[in-house]
Coordinates of C-alpha atoms in Angstrom, one line a residue:
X1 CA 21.9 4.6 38.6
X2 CA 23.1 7.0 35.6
X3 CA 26.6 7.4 35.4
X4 CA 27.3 11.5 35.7
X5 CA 30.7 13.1 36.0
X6 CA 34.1 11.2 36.0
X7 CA 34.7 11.8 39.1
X8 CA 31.6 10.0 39.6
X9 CA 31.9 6.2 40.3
X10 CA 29.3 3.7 38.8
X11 CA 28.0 1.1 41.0
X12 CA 29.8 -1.9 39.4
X13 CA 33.2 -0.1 40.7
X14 CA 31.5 0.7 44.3
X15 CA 30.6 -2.8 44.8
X16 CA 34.2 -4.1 43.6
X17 CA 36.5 -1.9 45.4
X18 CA 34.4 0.9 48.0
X19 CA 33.0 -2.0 49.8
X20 CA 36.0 -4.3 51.0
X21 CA 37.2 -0.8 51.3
X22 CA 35.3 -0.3 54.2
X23 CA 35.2 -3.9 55.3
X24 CA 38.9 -2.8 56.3
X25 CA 37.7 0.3 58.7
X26 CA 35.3 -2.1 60.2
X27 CA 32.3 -1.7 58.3
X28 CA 31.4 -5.0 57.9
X29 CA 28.7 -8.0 58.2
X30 CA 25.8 -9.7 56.5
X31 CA 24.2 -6.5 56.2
X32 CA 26.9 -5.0 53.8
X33 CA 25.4 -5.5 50.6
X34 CA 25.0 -3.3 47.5
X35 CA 22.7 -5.3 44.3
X36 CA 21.8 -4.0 41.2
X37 CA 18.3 -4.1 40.5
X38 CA 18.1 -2.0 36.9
X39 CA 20.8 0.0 34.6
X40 CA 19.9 3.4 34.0
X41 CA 22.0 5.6 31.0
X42 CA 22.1 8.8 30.7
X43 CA 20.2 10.8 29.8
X44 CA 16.8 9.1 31.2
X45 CA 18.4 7.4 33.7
X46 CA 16.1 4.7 35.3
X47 CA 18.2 2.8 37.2
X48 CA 17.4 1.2 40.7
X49 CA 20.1 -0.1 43.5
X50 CA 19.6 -1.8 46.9
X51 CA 21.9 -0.5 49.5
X52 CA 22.1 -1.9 53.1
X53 CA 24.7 -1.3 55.8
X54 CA 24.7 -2.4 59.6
X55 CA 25.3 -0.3 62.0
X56 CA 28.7 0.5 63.6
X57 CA 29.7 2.6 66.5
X58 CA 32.9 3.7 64.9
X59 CA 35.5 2.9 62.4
X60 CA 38.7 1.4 63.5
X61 CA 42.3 2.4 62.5
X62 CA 44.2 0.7 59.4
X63 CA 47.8 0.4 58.3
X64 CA 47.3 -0.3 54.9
X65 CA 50.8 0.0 53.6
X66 CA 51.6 -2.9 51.3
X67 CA 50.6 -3.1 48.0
X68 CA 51.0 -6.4 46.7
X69 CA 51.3 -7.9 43.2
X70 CA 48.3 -7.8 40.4
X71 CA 47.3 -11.4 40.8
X72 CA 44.1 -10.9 38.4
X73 CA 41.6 -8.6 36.5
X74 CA 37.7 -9.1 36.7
X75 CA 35.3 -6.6 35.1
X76 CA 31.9 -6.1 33.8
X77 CA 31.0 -5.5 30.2
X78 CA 27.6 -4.1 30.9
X79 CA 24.9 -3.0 27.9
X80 CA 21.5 -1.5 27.9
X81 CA 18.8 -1.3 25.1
X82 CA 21.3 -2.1 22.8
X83 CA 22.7 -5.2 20.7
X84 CA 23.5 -8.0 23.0
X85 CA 26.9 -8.4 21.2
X86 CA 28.4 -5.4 21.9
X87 CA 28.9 -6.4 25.1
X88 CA 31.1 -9.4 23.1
X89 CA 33.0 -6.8 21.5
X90 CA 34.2 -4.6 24.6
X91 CA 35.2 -8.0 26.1
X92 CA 37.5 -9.1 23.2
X93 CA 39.1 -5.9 22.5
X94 CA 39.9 -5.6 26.6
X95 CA 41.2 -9.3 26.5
X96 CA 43.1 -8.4 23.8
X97 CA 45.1 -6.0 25.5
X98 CA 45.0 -7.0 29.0
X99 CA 45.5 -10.3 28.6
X100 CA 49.6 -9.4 27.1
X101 CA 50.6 -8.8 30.6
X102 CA 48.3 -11.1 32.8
X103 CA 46.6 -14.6 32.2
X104 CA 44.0 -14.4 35.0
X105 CA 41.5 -12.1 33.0
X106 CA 37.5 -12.7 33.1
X107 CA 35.2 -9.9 32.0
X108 CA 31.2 -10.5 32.5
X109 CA 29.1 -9.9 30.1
X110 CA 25.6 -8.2 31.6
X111 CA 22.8 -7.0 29.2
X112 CA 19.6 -6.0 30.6
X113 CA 16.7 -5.8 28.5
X114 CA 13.2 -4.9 29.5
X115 CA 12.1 -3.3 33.1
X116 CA 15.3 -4.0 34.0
X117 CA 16.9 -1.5 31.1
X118 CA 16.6 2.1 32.2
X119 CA 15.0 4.6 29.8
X120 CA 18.2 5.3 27.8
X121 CA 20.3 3.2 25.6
X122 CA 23.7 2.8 26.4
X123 CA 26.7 0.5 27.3
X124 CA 29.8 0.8 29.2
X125 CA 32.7 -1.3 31.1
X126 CA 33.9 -1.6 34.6
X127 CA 37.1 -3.0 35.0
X128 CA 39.0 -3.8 38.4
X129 CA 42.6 -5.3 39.2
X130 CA 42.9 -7.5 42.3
X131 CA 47.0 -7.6 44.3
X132 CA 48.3 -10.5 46.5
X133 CA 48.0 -8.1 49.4
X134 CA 43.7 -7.4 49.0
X135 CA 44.0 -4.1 47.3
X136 CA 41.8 -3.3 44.7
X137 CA 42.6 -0.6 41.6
X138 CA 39.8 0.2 39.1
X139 CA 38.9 1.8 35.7
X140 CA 35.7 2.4 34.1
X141 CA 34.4 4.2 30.7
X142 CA 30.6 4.2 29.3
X143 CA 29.6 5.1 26.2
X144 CA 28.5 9.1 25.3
X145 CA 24.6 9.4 25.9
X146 CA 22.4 9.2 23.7
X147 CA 22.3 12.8 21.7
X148 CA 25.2 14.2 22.9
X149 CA 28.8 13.9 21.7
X150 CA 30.2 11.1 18.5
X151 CA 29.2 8.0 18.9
X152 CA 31.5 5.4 20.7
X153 CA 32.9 2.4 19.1
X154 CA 33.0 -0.6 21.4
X155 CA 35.9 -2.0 20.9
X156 CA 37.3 1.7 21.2
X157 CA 35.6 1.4 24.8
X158 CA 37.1 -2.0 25.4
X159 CA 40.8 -0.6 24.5
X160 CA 40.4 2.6 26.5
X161 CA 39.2 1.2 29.7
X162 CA 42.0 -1.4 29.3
X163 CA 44.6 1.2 29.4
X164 CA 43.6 2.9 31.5
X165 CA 43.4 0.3 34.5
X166 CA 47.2 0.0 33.8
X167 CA 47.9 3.6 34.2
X168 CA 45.9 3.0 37.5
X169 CA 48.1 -0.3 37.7
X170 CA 51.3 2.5 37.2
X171 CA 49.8 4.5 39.6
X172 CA 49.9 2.2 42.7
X173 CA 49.1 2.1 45.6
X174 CA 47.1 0.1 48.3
X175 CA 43.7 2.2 47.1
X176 CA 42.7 3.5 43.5
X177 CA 42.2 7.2 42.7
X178 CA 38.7 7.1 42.4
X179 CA 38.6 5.5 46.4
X180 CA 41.3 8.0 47.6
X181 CA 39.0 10.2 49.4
X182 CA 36.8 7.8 50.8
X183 CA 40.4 5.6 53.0
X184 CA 40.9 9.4 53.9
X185 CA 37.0 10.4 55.2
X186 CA 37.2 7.1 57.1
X187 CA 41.1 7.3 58.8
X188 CA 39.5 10.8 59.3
X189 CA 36.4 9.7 61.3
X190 CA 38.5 6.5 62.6
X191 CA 39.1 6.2 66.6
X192 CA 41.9 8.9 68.2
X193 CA 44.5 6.6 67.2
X194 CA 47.2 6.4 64.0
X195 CA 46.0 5.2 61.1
X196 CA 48.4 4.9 57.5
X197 CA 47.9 4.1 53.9
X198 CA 50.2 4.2 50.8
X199 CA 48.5 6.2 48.0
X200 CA 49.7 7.0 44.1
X201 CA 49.9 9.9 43.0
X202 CA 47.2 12.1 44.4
X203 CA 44.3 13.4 42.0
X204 CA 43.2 17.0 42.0
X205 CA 39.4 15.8 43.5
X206 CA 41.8 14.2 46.4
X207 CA 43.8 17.3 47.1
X208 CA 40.5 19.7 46.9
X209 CA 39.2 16.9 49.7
X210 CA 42.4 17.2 52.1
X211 CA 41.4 20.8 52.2
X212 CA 37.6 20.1 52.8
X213 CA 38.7 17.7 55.6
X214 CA 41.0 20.4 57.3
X215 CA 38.4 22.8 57.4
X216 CA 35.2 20.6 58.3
X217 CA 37.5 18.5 61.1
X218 CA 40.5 20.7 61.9
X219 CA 42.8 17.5 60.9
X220 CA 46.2 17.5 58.6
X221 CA 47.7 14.6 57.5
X222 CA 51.4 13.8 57.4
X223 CA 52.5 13.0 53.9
X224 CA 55.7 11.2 52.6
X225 CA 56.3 10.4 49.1
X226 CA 57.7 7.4 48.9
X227 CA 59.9 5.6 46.2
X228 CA 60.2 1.5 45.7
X229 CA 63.7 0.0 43.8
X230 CA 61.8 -3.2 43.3
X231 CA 58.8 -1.5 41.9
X232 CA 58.3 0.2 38.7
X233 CA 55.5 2.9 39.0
X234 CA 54.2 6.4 39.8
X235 CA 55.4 7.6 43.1
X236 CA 54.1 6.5 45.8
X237 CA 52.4 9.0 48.6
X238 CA 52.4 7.6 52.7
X239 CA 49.4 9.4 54.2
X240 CA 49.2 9.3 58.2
X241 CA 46.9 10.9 60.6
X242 CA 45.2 10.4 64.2
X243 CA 41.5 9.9 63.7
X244 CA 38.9 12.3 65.5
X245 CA 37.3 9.4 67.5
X246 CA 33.9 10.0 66.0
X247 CA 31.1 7.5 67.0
X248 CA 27.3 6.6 65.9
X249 CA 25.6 8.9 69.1
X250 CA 22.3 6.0 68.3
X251 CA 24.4 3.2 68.6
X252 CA 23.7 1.9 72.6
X253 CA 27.1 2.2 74.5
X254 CA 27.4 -1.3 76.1

């Protein structure tokens, strides 16, 4: 469980927004459950999640179009083989900044220290805003691994990540930028009927999808841009398409 690219989301993210992402498309049941087991850093890695998932036939249609209002921040200040303070630190100096614009803020605190550490030392923070309407927006950072690149400050870490969950807050939208593609791989695979959600401002990974998606499935989406008096913000993007009806063939048709 290593964090890699950017693009790349960590775990703490895909358990915060990707899964009630796909509780919307259907996806959903005691089975749907994603634990953390050990935190692996870069560049050993060493990290172990438990994944499980009940089977579906298909993926239903959504008309995910409203927003909502940031009602409150949660995140997770997490730290490997490292002081168990610095996980402190990145807490305050989020607080410190998030906390000017909303009262509802609670950051976790999770050090791991043992087996349950990884092989590399490391530390990083997962930060995830929560509308009136059940969307979820994210941010994350971690700290540079070990050997490569300056060394990160903490609080630096804290600030950054805090920032730049209220870009994603400017941004908008009913799903973040790092969940874009997956609402468009599942309206994509949905049943043959229309399915709509309101997006920020695509990101390039997004676009480069689209084009994956038109060549792998033959589908093109309709997109609007859309604009909101009432709220401040990026633009807003309307995407709508007609899914492909695709079904789980070893699922028993009753």
């Amino acid at each position: 469980m290593g964090p890699g690219s950017k693009l790349m989301k960590r775990v703490d993210t895909l358990k915060a927004t990707s899964i009630p992402l796909l509780k919307k498309f259907g996806v959903d049941g005691e089975g749907l459950e994603l634990k953390i087991i050990r935190r692996g850093m870069l560049p050993g890695g060493g990290g172990e999640v438990f994944f499980s998932c009940p089977v579906s036939k298909g993926l239903k249609p959504i008309q995910f179009t409203d927003p909502g209002k940031i009602k409150r921040i949660r995140g997770v200040a997490y730290s490997v083989r490292v002081s168990p303070q610095i996980g402190n630190r990145i807490t305050d100096s989020a607080r410190s900044i998030l906390n000017k614009f909303l009262p509802d803020v609670y950051i976790y605190t999770d050090h791991m220290k043992g087996v349950s550490s990884g092989k590399s030392p490391g530390f990083g923070l997962s930060l995830v805003a929560e509308t009136t309407a059940g969307c979820f927006l994210s941010a994350e950072l971690v700290s540079n691994p070990q050997g490569k690149g300056p060394a990160v400050l903490p609080e630096n870490l804290g600030r950054d990540c805090a920032k730049l969950l209220l870009e994603e807050i400017y941004r908008g939208g009913c799903v973040d930028s790092l969940n874009q593609s997956l609402a468009l791989l599942c309206m994509t695979l949905g049943q043959q009927d229309v399915s709509k959600v309101l997006l920020g401002p695509l990101s390039p990974y997004t676009i480069e999808f689209l084009r994956h998606l038109r060549s792998f499935f033959q589908i093109m989406f309709k997109m609007e841009t859309r604009s909101f008096d009432e709220q401040k913000g990026g633009e807003k993007v309307l995407m709508t398409c007609v899914g492909v009806g695709f079904s789980n063939l070893s699922k028993t048709v009753k």
